Short mmCIF file of C-alpha atoms and ligand atoms in Angstrom, two decimals:
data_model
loop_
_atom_site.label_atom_id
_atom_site.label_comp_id
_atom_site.label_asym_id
_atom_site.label_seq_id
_atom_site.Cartn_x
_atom_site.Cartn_y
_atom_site.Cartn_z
CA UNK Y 1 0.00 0.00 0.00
CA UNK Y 2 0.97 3.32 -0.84
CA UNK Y 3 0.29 5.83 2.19
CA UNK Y 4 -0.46 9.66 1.80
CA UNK Y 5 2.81 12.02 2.34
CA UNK Y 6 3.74 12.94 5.82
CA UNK Y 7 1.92 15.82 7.23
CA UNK Y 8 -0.57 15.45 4.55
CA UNK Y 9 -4.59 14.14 5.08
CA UNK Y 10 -7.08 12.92 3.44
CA UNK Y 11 -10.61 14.73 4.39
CA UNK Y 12 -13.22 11.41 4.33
CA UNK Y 13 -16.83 12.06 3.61
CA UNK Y 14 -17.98 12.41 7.43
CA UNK Y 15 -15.49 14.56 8.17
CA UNK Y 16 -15.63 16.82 5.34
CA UNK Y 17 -19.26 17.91 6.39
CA UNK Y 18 -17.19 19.87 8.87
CA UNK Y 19 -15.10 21.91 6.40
CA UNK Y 20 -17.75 22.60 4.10
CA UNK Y 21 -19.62 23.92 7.31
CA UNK Y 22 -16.66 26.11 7.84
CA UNK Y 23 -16.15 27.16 4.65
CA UNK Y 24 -19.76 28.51 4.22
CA UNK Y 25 -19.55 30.10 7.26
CA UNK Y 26 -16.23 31.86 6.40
CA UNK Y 27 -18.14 32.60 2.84
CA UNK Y 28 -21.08 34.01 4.19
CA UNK Y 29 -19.19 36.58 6.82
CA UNK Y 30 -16.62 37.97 4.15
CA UNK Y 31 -19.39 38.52 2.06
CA UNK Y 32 -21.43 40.27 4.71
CA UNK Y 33 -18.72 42.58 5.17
CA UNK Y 34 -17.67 43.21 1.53
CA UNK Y 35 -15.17 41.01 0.54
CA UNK Y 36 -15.20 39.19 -2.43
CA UNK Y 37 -13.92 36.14 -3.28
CA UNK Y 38 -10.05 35.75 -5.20
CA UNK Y 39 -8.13 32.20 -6.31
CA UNK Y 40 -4.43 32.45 -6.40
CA UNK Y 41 -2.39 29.94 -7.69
CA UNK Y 42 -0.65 27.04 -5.30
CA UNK Y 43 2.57 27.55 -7.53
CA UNK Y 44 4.58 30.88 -7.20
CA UNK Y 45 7.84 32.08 -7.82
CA UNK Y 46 10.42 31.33 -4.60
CA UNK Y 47 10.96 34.73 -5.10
CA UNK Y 48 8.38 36.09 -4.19
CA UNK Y 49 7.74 34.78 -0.50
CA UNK Y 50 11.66 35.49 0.01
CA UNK Y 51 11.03 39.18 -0.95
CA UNK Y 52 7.61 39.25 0.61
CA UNK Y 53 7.07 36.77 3.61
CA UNK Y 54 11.15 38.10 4.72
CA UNK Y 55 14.18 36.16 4.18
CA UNK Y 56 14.98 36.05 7.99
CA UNK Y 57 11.56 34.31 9.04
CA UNK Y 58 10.81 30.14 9.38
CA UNK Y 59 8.93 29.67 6.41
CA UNK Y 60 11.15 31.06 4.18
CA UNK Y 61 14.41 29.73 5.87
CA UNK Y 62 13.11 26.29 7.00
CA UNK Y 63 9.82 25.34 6.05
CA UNK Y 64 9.29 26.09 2.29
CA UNK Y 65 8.62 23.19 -0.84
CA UNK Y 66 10.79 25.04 -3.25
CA UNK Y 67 12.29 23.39 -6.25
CA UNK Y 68 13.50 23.86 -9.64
CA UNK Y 69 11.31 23.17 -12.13
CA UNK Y 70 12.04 21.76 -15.48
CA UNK Y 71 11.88 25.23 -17.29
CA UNK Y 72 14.91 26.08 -15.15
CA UNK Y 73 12.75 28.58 -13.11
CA UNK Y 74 12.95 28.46 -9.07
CA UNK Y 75 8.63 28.16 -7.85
CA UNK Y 76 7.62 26.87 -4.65
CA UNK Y 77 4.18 25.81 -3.29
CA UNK Y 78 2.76 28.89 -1.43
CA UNK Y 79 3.79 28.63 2.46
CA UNK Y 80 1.02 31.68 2.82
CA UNK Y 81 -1.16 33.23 0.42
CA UNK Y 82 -0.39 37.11 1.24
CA UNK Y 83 2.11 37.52 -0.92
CA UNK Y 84 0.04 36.06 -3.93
CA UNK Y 85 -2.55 37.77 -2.98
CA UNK Y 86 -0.57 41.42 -3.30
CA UNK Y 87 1.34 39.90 -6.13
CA UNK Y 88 -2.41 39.40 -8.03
CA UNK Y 89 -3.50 42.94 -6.86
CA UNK Y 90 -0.33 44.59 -8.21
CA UNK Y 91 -0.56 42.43 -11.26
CA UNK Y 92 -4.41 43.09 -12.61
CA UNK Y 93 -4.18 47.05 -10.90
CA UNK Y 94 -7.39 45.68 -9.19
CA UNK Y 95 -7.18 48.78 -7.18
CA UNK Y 96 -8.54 50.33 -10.62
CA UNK Y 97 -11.42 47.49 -11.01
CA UNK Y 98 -12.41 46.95 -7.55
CA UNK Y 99 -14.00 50.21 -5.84
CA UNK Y 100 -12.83 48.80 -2.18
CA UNK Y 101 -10.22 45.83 -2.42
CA UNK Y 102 -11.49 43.71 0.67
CA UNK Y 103 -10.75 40.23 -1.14
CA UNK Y 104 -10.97 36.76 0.42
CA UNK Y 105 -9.32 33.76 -0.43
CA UNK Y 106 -9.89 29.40 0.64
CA UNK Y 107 -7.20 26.95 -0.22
CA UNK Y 108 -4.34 24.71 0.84
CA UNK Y 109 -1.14 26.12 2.03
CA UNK Y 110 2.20 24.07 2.54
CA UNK Y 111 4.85 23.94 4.87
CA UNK Y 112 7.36 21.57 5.92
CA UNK Y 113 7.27 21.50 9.80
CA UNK Y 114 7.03 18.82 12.23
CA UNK Y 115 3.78 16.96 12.15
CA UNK Y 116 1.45 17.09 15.46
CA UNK Y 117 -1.99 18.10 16.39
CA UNK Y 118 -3.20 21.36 14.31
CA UNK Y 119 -0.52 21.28 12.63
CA UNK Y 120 0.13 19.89 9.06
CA UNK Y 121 2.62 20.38 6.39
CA UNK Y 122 -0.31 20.78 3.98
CA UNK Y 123 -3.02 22.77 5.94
CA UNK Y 124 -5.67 24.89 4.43
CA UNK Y 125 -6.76 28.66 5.45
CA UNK Y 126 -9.17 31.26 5.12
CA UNK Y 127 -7.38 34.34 3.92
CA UNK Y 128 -8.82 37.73 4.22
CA UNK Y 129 -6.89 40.99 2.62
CA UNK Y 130 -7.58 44.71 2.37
CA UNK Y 131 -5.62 47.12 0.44
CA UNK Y 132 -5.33 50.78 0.36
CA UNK Y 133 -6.86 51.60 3.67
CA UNK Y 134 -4.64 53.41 6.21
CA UNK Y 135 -7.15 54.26 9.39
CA UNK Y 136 -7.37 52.15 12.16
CA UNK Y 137 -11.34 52.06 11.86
CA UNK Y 138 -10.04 48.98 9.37
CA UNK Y 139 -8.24 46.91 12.14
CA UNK Y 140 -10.55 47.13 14.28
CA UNK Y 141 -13.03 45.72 11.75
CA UNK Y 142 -11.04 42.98 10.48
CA UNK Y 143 -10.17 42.29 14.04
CA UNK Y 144 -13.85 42.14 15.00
CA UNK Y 145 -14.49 40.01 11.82
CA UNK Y 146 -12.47 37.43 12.65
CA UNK Y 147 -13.99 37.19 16.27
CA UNK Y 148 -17.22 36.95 14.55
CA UNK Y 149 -16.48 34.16 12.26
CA UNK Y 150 -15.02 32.07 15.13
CA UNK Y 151 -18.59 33.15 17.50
CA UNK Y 152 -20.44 32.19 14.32
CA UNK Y 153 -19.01 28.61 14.28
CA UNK Y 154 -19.64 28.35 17.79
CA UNK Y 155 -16.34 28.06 18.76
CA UNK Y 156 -16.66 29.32 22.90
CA UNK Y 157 -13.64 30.15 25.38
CA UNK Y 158 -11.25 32.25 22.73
CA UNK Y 159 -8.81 34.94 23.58
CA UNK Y 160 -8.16 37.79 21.66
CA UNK Y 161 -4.72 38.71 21.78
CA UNK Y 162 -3.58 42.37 20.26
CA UNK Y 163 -0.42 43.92 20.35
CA UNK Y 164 1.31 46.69 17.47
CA UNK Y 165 4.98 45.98 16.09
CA UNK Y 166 5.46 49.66 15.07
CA UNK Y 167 6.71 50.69 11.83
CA UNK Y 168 10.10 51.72 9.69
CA UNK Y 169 10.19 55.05 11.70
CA UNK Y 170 10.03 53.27 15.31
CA UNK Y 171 11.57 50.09 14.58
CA UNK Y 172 14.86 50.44 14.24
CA UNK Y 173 14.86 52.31 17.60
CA UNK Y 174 13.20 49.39 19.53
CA UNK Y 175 16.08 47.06 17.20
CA UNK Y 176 18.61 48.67 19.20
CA UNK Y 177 16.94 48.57 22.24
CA UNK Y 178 16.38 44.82 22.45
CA UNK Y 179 20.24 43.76 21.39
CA UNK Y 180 21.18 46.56 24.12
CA UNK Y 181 18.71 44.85 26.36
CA UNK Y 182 19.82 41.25 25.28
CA UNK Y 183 23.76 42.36 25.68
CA UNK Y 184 25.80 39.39 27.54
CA UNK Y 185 22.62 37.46 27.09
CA UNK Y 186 22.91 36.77 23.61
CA UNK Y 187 25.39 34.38 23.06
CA UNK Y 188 23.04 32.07 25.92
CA UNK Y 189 20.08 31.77 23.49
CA UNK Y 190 19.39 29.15 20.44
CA UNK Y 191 21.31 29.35 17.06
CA UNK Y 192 18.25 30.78 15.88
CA UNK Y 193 18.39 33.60 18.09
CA UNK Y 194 21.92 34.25 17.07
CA UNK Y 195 20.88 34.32 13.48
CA UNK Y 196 18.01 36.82 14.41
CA UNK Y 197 19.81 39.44 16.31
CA UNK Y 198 21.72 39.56 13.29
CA UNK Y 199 18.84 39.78 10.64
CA UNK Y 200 15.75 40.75 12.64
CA UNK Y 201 16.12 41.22 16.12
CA UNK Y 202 12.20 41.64 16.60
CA UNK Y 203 11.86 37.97 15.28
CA UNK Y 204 13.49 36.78 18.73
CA UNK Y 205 10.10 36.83 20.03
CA UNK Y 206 8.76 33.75 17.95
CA UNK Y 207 11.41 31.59 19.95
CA UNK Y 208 10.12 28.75 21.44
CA UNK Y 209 13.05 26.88 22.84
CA UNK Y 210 12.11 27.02 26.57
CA UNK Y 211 15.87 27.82 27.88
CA UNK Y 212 15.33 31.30 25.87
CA UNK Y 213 11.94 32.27 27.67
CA UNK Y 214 13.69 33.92 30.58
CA UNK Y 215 15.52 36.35 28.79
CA UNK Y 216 13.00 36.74 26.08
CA UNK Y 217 10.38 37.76 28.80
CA UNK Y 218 12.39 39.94 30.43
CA UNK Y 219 13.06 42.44 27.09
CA UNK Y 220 11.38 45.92 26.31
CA UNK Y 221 8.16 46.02 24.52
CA UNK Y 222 7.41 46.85 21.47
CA UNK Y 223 5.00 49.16 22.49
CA UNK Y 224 7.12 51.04 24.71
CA UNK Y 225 8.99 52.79 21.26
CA UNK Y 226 6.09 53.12 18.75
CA UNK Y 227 6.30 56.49 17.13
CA UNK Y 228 3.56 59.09 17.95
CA UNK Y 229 1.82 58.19 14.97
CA UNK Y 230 1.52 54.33 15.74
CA UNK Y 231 0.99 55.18 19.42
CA UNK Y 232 -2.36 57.33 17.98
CA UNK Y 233 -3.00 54.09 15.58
CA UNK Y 234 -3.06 51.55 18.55
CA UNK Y 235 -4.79 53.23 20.83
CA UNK Y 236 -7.33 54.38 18.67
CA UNK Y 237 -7.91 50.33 17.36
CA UNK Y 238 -8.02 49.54 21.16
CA UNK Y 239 -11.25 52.57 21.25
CA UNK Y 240 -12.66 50.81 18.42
CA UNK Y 241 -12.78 47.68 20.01
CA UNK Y 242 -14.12 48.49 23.14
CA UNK Y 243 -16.91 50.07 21.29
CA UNK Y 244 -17.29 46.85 19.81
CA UNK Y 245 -17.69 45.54 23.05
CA UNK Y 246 -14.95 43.18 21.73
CA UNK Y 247 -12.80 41.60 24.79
CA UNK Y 248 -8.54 41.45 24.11
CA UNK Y 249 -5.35 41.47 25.82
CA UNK Y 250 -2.39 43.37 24.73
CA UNK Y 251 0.09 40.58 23.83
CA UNK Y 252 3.59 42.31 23.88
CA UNK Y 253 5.53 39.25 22.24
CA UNK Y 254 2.68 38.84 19.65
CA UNK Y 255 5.11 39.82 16.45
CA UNK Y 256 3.91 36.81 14.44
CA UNK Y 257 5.91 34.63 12.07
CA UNK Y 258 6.25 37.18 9.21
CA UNK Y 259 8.55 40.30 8.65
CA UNK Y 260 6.21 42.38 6.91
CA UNK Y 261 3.63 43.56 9.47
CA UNK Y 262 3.55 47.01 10.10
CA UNK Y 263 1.14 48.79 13.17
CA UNK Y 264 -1.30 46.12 14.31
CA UNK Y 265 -1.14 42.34 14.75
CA UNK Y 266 -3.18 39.81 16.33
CA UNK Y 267 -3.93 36.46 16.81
CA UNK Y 268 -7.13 34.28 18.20
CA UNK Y 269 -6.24 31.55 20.66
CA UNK Y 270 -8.57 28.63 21.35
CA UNK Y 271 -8.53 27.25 24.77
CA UNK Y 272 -9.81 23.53 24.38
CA UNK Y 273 -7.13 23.01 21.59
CA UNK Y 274 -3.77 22.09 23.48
CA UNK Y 275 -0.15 23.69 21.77
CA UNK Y 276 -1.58 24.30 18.72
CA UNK Y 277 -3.99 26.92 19.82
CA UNK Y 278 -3.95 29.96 17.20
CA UNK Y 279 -7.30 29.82 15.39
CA UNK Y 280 -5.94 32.45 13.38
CA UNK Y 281 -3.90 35.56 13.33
CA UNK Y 282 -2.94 38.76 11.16
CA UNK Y 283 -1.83 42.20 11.25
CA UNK Y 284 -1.65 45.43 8.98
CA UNK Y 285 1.54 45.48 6.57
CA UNK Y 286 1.87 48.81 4.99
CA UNK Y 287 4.83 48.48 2.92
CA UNK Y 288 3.89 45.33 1.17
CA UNK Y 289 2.39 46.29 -1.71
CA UNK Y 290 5.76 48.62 -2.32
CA UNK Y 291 8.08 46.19 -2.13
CA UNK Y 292 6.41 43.52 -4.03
CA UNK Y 293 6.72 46.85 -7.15
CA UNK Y 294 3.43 47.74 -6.52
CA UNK Y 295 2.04 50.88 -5.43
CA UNK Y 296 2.88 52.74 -2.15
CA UNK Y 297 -0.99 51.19 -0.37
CA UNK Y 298 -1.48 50.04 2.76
CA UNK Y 299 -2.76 46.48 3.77
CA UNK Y 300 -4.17 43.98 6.38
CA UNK Y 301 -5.58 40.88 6.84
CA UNK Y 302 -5.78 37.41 8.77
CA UNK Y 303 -5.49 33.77 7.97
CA UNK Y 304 -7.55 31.24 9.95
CA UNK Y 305 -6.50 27.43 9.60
CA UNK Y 306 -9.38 25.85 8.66
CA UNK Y 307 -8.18 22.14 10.61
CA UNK Y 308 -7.77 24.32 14.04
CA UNK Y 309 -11.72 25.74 13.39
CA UNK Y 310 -12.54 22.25 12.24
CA UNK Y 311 -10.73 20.79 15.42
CA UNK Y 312 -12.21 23.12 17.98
CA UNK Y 313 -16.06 23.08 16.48
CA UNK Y 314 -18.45 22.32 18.76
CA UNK Y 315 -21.03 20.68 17.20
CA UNK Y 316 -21.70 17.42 14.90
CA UNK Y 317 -22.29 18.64 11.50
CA UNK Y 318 -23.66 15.26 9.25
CA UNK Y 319 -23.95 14.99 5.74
CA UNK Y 320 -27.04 15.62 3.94
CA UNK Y 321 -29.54 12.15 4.14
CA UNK Y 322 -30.67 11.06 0.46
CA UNK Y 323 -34.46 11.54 0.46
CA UNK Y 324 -35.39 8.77 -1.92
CA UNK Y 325 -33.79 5.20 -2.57
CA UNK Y 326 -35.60 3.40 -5.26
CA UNK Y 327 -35.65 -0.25 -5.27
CA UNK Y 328 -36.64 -2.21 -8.17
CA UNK Y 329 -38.82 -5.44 -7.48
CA UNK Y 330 -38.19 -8.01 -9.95
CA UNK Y 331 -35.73 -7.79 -12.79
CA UNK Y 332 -38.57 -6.50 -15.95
CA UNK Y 333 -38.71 -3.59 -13.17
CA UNK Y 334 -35.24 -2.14 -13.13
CA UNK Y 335 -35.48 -0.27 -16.17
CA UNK Y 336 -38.19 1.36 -15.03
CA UNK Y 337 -36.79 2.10 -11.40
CA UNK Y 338 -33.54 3.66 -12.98
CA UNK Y 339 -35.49 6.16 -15.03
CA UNK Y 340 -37.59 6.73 -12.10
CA UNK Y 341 -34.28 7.63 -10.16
CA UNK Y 342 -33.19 9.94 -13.33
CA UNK Y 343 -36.44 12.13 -13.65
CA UNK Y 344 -36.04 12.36 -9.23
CA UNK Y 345 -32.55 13.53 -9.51
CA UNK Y 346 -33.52 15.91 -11.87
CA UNK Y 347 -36.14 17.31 -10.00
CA UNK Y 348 -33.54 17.89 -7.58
CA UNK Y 349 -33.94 15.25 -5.05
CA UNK Y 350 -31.13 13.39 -3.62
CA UNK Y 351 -31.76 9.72 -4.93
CA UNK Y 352 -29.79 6.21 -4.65
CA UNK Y 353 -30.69 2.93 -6.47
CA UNK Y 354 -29.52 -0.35 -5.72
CA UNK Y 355 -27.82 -1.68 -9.10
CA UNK Y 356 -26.83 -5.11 -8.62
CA UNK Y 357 -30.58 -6.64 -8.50
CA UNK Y 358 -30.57 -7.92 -4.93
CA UNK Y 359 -33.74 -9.27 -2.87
CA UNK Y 360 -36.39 -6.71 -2.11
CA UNK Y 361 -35.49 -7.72 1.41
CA UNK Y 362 -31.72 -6.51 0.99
CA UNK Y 363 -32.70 -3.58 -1.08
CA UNK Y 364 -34.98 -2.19 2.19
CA UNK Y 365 -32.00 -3.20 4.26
CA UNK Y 366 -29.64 -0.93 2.29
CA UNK Y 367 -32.22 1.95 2.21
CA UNK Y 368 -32.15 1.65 5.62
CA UNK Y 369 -28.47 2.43 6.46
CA UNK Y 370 -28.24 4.62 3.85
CA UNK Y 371 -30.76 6.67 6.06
CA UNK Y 372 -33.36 7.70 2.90
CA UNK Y 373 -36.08 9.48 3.88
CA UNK Y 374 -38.68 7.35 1.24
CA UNK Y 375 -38.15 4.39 -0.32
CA UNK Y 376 -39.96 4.30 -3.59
CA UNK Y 377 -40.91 0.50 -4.34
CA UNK Y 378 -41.05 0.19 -8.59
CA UNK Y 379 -42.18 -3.21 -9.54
CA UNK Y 380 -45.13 -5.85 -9.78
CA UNK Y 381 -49.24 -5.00 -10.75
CA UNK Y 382 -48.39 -1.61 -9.92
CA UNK Y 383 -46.05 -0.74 -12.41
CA UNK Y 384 -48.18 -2.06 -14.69
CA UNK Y 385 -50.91 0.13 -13.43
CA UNK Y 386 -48.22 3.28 -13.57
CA UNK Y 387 -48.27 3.69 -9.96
CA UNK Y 388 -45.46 3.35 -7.58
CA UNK Y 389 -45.21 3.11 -3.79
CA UNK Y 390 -43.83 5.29 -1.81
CA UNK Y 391 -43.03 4.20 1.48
CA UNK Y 392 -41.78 6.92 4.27
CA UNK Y 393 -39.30 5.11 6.70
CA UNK Y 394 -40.07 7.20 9.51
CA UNK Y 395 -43.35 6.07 9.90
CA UNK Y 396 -43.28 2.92 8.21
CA UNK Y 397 -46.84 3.77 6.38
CA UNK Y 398 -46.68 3.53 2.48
CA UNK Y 399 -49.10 4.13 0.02
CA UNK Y 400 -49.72 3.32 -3.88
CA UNK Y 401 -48.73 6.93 -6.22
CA UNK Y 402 -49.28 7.55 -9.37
CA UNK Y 403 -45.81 7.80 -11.02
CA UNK Y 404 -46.87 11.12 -12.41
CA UNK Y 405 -47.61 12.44 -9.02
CA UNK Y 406 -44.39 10.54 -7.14
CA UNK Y 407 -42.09 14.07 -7.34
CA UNK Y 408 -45.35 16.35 -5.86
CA UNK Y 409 -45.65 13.76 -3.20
CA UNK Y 410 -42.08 13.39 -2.15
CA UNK Y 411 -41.93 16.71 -2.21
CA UNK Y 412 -44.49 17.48 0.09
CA UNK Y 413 -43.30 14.73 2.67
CA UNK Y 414 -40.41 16.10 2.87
P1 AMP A 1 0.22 32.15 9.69
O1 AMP A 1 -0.02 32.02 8.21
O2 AMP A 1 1.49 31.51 10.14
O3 AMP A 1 0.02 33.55 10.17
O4 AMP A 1 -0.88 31.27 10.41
C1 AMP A 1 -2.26 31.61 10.39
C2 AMP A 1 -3.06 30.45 10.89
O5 AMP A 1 -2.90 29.33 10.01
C3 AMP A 1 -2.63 29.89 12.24
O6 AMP A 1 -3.25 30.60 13.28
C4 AMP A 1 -3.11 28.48 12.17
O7 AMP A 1 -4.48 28.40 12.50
C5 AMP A 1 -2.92 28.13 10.72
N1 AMP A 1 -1.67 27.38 10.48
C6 AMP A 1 -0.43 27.86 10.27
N2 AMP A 1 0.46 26.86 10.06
C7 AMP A 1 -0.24 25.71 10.13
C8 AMP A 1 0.09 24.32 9.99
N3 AMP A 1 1.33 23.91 9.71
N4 AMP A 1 -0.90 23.40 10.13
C9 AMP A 1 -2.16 23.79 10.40
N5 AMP A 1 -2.54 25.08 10.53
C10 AMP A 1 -1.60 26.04 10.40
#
């Protein structure tokens, strides 16, 4: 037997009642709040997530499926969809086309980590991005958003966690700070650490060894050196949300995986979901656009991983029960049973047959699993009459129909 890739699933029918759950959900909120809908490709240029996603982060170091393809040309499969995302709205000016670019995207991401619990090397997100809007009116409503969509799938017990990483002004500032504050210290954290003083000192944050924590707790805030503008920003998103009536915490070592946020991030935890808790996260990353050659707009957004939602829902969602299984008695019958089953279909019920001619005994047994609302019987005097019965499992009662009238019945037993 051949098994699936590492860090790869399958999604079986019972479970996939779940995603598609989620995935109307996530439809149905970006659409109340003016998003539309955008499909990216899974192949990009390496480039681009070097350039965009920041050469000193995980994904782009560590965790990427980047190859050479046979034209020569370095492409990877996306490890995050932001940068396509900008790369498409640079590409097609949709600035131009689209009067407010609030665009939404569903689809598979891939990374190579370490397999566990929530988290998969390929894993599949809900990615929400708006361009060209500086105030902080926006965060607070793609903040709120997201806490919406997660209270919409009934997902209880979340935290909120908020925190702002400044911007190109205030940065380097709090840069220095932190390597002044790490000093002797440095040399006593990871290799990774090492390698981000160097390149990014802000990225020391996402360190996880637990030797590091000590030291990493005990350095200056980003917060403590935003800029007077950013200061105005995040306090006025932290306004916003208590309007909202919107609980959060300020997070200070919330500077998420990515170099390119600007301003605002965020992230929402789930509590029943052990170490792989972030439902989702985002932040606001003004300079983007720029650097990927496009024009000088702002942006922000989130991506929620759709396994973590479908992990931490609360509920059973099923799939849909067929509402008819027709069962031929007797073999002259069959003909007529399976265009019986056509003209149902087409009148847009959900209908099985049973093809292989079995006992009427075994064909009610089937229906029965299968969970059909109706079994219609085709077979015998009747069909010779043109009638049909219909019998409606639930009850058990079943009654002779004319086959003309079998749809308008069904219909209104159901
Ligand atoms: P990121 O793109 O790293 O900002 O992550 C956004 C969200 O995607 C996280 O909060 C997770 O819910 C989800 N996610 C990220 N990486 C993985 C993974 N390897 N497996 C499953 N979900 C993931």
């Amino acid at each position: 037997m051949i098994a699936a890739v590492r860090g790869t699933r399958d999604i079986l029918p019972g479970a996939v009642e779940r995603w598609r759950h989620v995935e109307a959900v996530a439809r149905r909120i970006c659409e109340r709040y003016g998003y539309v809908e955008l499909r990216t490709p899974i192949i990009e240029r390496e480039e681009l997530f070097a350039k965009g996603t920041g050469e000193s982060t995980d994904i782009v170091q560590k965790e990427m499926y980047a190859f050479t393809d046979k034209g020569g040309e370095r492409v990877t499969l996306r490890p995050e969809a932001t940068p396509g995302i900008v790369r498409a709205f640079v590409e097609h000016a949709l600035e131009q086309s689209l009067p407010v670019p609030k665009l939404y995207t569903l689809g598979p991401m891939f990374r190579y980590e370490r397999p566990q619990k929530g988290r998969y090397r390929q894993f599949h997100q809900l990615n929400v991005e708006v361009f060209g809007v500086t105030d902080p009116s926006l965060d607070a409503e793609v903040v709120e958003m997201a806490c919406s969509f997660v209270r919409a799938l009934g997902i209880g017990r979340t935290e909120l966690l908020i925190n702002s990483v400044g911007c190109p002004a205030c940065r380097p500032a709090f840069s220095e700070a932190l390597l002044k504050a790490l000093g002797d210290d440095l040399p006593k954290l990871c290799g990774d650490c090492q390698r981000r003083a160097t390149a990014n000192p802000l990225r020391i944050f996402d360190c996880k060894v637990p030797a590091d924590q000590p030291i990493i707790d005990a350095l200056p805030h980003p917060v403590e050196f935003l800029c007077d503008a950013c200061g105005e920003h995040f306090d006025a998103v932290q306004r916003y949300l208590r309007a909202y009536g919107q609980p959060f915490q300020v997070s200070h070592r919330l500077v998420r995986g990515l170099d390119y946020y600007t301003r605002t991030t965020f992230e929402v935890l789930a509590s029943n979901l052990g170490a792989q808790n972030a439902l989702l996260g985002g932040g606001r990353y003004d300079g983007l656009v720029k650097k990927l050659g496009g024009p000088d707009r702002a942006g922000i957004g989130f991506a929620a991983g759709l396994e973590r939602l479908v992990l931490a829902l609360p509920e059973a969602v099923s799939a849909p029960v067929p509402d008819v299984f027709v069962a031929a008695i007797g073999d002259e019958a069959r003909e007529a049973a399976f265009v019986l089953a056509r003209l149902l279909r087409a009148e847009g019920l959900r209908t099985l047959v049973d093809y292989e001619a079995r006992s009427a005994k075994a064909q009610f047994k089937r229906a029965n699993r299968t969970g059909a609302r109706h079994v219609v019987i085709v077979g015998g005097d009747e069909l010779a009459r043109g009638e049909v019965t219909v019998k409606t499992m639930a009850t058990g009662e079943q009654h002779a129909v004319l086959r003309a009238k079998v749809v308008e019945v069904l219909r209104s037993a159901s």
